[in-house]
Tab-separated table of C-alpha atoms in Angstrom:
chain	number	residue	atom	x	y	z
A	5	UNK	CA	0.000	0.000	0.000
A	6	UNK	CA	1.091	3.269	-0.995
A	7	UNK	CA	2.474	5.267	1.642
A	8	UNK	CA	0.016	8.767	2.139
A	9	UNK	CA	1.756	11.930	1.032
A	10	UNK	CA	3.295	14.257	4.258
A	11	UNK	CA	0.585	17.082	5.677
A	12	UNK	CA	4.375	18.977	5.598
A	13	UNK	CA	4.557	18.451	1.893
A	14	UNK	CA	1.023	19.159	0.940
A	15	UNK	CA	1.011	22.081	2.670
A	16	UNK	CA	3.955	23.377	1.154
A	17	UNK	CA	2.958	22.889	-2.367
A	18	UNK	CA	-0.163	24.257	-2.251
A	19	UNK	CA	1.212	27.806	-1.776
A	20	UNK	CA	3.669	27.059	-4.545
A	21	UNK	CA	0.868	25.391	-6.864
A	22	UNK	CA	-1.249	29.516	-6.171
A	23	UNK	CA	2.209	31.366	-6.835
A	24	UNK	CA	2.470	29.339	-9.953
A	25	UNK	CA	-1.126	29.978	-10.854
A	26	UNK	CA	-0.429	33.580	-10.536
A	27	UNK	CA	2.442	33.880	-12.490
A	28	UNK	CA	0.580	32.211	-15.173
A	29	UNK	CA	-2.711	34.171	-15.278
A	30	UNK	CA	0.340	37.514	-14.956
A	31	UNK	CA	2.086	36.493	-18.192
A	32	UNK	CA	-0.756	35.174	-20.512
A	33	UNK	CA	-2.894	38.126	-19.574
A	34	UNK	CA	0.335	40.195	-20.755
A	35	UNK	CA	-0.034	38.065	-24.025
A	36	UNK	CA	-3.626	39.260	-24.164
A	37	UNK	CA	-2.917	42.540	-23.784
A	38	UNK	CA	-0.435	42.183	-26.586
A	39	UNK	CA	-3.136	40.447	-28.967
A	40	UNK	CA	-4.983	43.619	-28.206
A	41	UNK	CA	-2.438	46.221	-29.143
A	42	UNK	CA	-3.446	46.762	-32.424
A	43	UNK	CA	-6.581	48.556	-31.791
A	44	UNK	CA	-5.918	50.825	-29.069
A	45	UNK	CA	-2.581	51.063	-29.281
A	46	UNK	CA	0.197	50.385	-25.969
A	47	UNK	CA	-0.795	53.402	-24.383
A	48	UNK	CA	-4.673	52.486	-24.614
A	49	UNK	CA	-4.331	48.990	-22.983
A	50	UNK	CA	-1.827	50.208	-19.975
A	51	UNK	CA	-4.683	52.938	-19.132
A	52	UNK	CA	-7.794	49.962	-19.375
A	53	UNK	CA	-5.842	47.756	-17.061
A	54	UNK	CA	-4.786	50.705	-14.638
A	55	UNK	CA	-8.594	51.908	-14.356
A	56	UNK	CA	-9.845	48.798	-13.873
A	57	UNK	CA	-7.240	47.506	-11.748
A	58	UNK	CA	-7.625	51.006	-9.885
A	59	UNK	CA	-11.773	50.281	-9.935
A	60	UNK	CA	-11.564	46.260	-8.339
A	61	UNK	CA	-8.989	47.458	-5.801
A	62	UNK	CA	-10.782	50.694	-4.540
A	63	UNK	CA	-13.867	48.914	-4.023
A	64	UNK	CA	-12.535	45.793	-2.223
A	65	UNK	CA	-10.228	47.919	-0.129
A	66	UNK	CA	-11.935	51.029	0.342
A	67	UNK	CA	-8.941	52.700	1.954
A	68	UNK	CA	-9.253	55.621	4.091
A	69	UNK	CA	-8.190	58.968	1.944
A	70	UNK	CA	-8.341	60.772	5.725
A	71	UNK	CA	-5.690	60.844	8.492
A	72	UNK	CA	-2.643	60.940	6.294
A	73	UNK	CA	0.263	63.190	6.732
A	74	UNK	CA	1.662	65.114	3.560
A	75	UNK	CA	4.601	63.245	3.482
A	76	UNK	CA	2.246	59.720	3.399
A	77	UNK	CA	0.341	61.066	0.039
A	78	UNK	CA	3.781	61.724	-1.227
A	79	UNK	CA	4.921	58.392	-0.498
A	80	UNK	CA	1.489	57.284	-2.639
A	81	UNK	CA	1.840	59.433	-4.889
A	82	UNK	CA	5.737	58.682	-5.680
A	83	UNK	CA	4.582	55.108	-5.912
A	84	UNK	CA	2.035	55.821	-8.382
A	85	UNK	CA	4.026	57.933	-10.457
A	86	UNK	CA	6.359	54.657	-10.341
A	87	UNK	CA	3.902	52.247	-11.126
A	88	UNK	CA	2.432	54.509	-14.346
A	89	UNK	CA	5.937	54.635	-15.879
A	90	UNK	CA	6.524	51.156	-15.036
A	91	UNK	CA	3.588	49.578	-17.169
A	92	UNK	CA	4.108	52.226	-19.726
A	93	UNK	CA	7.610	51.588	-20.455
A	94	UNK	CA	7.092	47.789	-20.315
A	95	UNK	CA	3.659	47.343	-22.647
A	96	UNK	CA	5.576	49.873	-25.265
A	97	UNK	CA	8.414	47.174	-24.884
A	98	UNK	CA	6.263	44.250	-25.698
A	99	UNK	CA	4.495	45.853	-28.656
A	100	UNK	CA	8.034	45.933	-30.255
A	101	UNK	CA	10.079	42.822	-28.712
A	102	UNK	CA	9.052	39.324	-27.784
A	103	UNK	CA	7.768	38.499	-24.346
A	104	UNK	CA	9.944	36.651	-23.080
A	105	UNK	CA	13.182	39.018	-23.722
A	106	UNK	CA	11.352	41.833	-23.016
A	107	UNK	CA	10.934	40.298	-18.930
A	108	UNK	CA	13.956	38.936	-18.897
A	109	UNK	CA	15.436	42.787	-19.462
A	110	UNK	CA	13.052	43.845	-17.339
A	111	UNK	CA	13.816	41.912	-13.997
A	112	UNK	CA	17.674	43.375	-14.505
A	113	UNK	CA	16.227	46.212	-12.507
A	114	UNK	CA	14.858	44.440	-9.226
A	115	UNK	CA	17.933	42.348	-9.974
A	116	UNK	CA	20.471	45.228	-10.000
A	117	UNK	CA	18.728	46.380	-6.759
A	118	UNK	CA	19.070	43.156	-4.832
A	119	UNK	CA	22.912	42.926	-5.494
A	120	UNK	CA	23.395	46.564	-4.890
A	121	UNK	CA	21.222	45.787	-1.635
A	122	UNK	CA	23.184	42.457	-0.483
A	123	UNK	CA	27.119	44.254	-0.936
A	124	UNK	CA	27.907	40.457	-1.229
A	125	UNK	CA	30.890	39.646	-3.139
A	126	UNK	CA	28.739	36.578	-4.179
A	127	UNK	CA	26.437	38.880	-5.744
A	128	UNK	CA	29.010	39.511	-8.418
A	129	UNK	CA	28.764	35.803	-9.423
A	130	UNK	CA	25.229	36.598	-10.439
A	131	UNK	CA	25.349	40.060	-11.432
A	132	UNK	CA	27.772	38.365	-14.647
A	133	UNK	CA	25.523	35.894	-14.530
A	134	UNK	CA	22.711	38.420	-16.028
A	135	UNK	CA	25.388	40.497	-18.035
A	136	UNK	CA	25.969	36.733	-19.643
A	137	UNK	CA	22.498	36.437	-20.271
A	138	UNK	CA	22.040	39.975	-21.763
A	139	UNK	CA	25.296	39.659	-23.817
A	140	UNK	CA	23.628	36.440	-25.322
A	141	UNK	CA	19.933	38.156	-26.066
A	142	UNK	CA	21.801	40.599	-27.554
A	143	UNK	CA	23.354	37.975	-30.020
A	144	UNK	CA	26.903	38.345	-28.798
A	145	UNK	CA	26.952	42.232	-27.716
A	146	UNK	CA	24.583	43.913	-30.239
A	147	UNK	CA	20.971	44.100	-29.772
A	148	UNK	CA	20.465	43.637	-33.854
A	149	UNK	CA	18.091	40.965	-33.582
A	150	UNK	CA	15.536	42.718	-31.059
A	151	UNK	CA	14.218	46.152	-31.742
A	152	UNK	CA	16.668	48.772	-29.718
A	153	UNK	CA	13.645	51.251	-29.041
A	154	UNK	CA	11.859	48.405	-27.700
A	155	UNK	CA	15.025	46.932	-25.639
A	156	UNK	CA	14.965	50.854	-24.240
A	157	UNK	CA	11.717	50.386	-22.968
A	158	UNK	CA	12.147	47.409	-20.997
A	159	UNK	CA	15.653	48.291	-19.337
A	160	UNK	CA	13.557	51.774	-18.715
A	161	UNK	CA	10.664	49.862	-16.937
A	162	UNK	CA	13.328	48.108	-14.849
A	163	UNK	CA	14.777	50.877	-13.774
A	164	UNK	CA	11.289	51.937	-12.823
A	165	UNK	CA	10.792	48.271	-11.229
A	166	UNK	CA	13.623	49.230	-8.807
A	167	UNK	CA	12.376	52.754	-8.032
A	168	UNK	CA	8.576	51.023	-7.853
A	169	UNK	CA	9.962	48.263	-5.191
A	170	UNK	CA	11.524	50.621	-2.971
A	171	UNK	CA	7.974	52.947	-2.925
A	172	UNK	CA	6.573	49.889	-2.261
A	173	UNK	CA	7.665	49.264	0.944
A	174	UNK	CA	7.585	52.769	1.985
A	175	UNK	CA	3.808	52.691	1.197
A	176	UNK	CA	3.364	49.484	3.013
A	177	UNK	CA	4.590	50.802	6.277
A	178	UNK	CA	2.375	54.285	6.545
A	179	UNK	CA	-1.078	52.668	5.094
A	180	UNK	CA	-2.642	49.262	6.341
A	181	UNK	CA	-3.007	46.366	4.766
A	182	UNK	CA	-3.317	47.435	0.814
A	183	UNK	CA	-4.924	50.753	1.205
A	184	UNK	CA	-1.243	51.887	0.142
A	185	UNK	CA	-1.868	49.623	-2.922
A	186	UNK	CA	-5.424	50.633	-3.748
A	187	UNK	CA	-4.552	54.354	-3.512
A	188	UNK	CA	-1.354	54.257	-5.510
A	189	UNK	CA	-2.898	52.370	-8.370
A	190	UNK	CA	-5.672	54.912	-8.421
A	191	UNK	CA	-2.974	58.281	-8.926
A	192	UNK	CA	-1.475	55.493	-12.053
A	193	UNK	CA	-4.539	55.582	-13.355
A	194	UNK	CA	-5.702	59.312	-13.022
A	195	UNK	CA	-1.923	59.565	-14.784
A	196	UNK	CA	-2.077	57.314	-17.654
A	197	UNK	CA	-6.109	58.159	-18.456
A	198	UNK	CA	-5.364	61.321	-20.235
A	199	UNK	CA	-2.590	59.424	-22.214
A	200	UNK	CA	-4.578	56.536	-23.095
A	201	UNK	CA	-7.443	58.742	-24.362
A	202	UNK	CA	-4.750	60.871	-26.415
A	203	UNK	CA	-3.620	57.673	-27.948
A	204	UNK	CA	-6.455	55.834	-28.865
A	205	UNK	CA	-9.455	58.316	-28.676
A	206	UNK	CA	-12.757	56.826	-28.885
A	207	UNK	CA	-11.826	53.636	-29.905
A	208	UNK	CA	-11.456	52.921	-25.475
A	209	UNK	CA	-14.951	53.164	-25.482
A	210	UNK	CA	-15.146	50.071	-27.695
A	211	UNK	CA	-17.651	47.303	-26.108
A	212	UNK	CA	-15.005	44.456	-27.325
A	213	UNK	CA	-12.078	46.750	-26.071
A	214	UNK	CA	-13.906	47.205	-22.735
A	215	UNK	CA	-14.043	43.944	-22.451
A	216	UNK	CA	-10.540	42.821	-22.604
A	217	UNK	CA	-9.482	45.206	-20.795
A	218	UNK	CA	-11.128	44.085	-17.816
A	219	UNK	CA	-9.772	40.668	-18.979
A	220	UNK	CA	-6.752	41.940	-18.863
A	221	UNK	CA	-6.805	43.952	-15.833
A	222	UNK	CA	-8.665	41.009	-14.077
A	223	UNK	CA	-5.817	38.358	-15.229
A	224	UNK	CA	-2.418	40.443	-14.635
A	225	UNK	CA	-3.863	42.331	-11.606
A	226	UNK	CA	-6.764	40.959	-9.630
A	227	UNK	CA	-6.166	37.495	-9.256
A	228	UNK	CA	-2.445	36.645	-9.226
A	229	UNK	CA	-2.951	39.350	-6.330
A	230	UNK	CA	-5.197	37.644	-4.349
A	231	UNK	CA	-3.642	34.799	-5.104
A	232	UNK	CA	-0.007	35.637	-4.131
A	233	UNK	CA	-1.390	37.183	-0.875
A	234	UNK	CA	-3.215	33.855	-0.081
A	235	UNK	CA	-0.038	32.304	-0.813
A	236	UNK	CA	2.704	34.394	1.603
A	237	UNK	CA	0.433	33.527	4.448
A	238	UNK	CA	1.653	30.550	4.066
A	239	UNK	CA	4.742	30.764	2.083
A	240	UNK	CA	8.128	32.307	3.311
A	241	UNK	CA	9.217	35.407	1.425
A	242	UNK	CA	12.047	33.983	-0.421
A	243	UNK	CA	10.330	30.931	-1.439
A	244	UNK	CA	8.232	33.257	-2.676
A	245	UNK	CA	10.451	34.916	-4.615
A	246	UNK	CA	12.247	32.431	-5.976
A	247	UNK	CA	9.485	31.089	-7.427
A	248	UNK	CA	8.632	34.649	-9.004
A	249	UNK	CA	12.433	34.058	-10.608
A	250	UNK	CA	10.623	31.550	-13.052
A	251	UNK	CA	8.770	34.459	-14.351
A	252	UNK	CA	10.586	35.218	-17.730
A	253	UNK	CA	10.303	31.677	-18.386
A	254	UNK	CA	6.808	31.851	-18.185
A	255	UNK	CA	6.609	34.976	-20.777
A	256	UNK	CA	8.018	32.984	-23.087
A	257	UNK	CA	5.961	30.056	-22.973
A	258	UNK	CA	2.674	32.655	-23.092
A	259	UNK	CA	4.125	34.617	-26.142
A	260	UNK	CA	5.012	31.311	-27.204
A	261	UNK	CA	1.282	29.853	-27.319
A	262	UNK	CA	-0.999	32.601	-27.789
A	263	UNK	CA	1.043	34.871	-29.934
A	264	UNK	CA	3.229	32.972	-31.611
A	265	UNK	CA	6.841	33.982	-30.496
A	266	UNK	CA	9.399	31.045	-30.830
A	267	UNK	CA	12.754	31.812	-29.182
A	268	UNK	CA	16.194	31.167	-30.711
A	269	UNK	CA	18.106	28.616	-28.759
A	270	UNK	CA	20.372	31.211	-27.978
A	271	UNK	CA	17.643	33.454	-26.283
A	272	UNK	CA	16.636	30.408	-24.247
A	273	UNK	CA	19.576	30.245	-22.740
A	274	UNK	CA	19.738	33.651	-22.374
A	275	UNK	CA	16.959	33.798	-20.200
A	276	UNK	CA	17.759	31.021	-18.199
A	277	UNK	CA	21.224	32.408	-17.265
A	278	UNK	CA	19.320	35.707	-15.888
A	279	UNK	CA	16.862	33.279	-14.018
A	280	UNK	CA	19.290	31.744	-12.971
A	281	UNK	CA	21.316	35.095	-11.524
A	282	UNK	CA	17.640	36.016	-9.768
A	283	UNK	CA	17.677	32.804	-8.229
A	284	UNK	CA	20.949	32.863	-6.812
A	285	UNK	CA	20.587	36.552	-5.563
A	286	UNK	CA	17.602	35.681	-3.605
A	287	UNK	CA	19.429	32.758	-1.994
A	288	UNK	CA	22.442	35.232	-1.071
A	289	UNK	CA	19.629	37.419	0.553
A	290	UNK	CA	18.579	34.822	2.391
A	291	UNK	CA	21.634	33.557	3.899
A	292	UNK	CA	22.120	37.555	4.556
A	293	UNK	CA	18.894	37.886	5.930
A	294	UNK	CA	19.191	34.317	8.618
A	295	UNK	CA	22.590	36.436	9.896
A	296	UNK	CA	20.401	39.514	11.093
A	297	UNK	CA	17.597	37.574	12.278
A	298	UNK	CA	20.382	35.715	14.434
A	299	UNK	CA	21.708	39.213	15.623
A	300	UNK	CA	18.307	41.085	15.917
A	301	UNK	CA	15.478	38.932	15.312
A	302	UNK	CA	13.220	41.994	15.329
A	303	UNK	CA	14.926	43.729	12.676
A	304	UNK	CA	16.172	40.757	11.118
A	305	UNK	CA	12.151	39.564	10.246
A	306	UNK	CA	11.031	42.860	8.904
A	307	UNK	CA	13.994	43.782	6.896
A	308	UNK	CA	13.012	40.004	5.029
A	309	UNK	CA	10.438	41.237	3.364
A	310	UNK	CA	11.841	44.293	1.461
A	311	UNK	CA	14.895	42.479	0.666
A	312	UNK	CA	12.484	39.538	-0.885
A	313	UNK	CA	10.499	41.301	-3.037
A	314	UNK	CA	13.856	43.231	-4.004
A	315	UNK	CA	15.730	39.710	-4.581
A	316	UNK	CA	13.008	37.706	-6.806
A	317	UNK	CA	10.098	40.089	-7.829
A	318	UNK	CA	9.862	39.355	-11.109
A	319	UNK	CA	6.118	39.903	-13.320
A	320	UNK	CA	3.597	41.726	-12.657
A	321	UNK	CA	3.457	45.396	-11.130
A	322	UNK	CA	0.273	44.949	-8.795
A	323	UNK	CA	0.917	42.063	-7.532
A	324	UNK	CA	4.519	43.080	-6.279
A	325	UNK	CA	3.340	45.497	-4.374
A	326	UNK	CA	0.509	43.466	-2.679
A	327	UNK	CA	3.194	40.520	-1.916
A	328	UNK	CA	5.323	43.399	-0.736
A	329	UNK	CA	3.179	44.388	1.891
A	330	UNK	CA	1.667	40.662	2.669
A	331	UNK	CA	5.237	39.238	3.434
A	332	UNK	CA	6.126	42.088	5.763
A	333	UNK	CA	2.346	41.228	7.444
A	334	UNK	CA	3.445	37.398	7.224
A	335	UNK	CA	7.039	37.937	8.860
A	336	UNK	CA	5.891	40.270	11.565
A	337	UNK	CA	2.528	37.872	12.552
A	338	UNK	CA	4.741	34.584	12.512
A	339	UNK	CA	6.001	34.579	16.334
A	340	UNK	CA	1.861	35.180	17.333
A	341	UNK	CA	0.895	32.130	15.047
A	342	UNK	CA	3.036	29.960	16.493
């Protein structure tokens, strides 16, 4: 008779099986949203999936716009800005260069930030790593097979990443829970309306547009959200973001099967070297991180979850910023659920 699988083991994949799941819904939506280009244009899809996004989150969080200091809306505010030039940089990126490269240049930024974090001399290891990997997608130095202008745009939204992820944990200590989130998301899409309605005009308005917008928002926002949150409760923040390392890989399977973007061998292992960097930052994080918790567990556990999302968030912009603020939650509950 075969022996019944560990509670231990089931309990630790299902987490894994929802961060998965949300990395999946992030990256085909993204393929979607792609597939939809051509009739409103980048601009027009980044300001459909900011106003909805902004639309589901106000209405399940309904955060307090009362009681904050001036330097709190600036904090929200900053992190909007960040978030709006994040997702416009990145969807102008994709409407010129496959998916898959197009993450893979993307995550240099939280990538960059993580080894500038760490000042590991083991971070060098994996800062080459990535330089390998974007010396390969560049076939061998030159970026002659991808688009330059659209290489631009994603190193520029990873720059943005970085500058996003450190808003993001401001924001998560001065509002509670993902009022931060809700609030930020809404200044994005006050931002990138005006743009979107410059670029595509009256064609937003579109019942079939509407409608994958909200598909869109609803697939890379809403639910890898909620289910990434549902996931850190149970997951530890660099499991978590290891996992989110896989991310590029995922890209390329979605642009892949729904639009059609084979990779060069070369490009595969391009992107697997720069996983590959991601994956080993986050475990030099982590081994920094188990140091200070030994020193100062206080400060140890809630510098983990800044560092995390700063080692391995790779994929979508929402749901960075909700996982953000749910492992900080998750680190700083753990003694009381002992």
């Amino acid at each position: 008779m075969a022996a019944a699988p560990q509670p231990g083991l089931r309990s630790r994949l299902g987490p894994v099986g929802l961060v998965l799941a949300g990395g999946i819904s992030v990256q085909f939506g993204g393929a979607v949203a792609v597939s939809v280009m051509p009739r409103v244009g980048a601009v027009g899809i980044v300001a459909l999936r900011l106003v909805f996004a902004a639309l589901v989150l106000l209405v399940v969080c309904r955060p307090k716009v009362r009681g904050h200091s001036r330097a709190d809306w600036g904090t929200v505010i900053a992190f909007g800005v960040a978030m709006a030039g994040m997702n416009g940089l990145f969807y102008q990126s994709v409407a010129r260069i496959p998916m898959g490269p197009a993450v893979t240049l993307e995550v240099l930024g939280p990538l960059a930030l993580s080894v500038l974090a760490s000042r590991r001399a083991m971070n060098l290891v994996w800062a080459g790593l990535a330089l390998g990997g974007v010396f390969l997608l560049g076939g061998g130095g030159g970026f002659d097979g991808l688009d330059p202008v659209g290489v631009a745009y994603a190193l520029g939204a990873g720059a943005m990443w970085a500058v996003y992820i450190l808003f993001s944990a401001r924001t998560g200590r001065r509002f509670p829970q993902a009022d931060g989130l809700a609030l930020a998301m809404a200044v994005a899409a006050v931002l990138f309306l005006p743009i979107g309605i410059a670029g595509a005009g009256s064609r937003l308005v579109r019942p079939d547009v509407l409608a994958l917008g909200a598909a869109v928002a609803v697939m890379s926002s809403v639910l890898p959200y909620t289910l990434e949150l549902l996931a850190l409760r149970r997951l530890p923040a660099h499991t978590f973001a290891v996992l989110m390392s896989l991310e590029p890989a995922i890209a390329s399977v979605a642009g892949f099967l729904i639009l059609n973007q084979a990779l060069s061998v070369t490009e595969a292992l391009a992107i697997a070297l720069v996983i590959a960097a991601s994956m080993g930052a986050v475990r030099t994080q982590v081994g920094r991180r188990r140091a200070r918790v030994d020193e100062d567990p206080v400060a140890g556990s809630a510098a983990e979850a800044v560092a995390g999302a700063a080692a391995g968030a790779v994929g979508d912009p929402v749901a960075a910023a909700a996982t953000s603020e749910a492992a900080s939650s998750a680190r700083l509950d753990a003694p009381s659920k002992k």
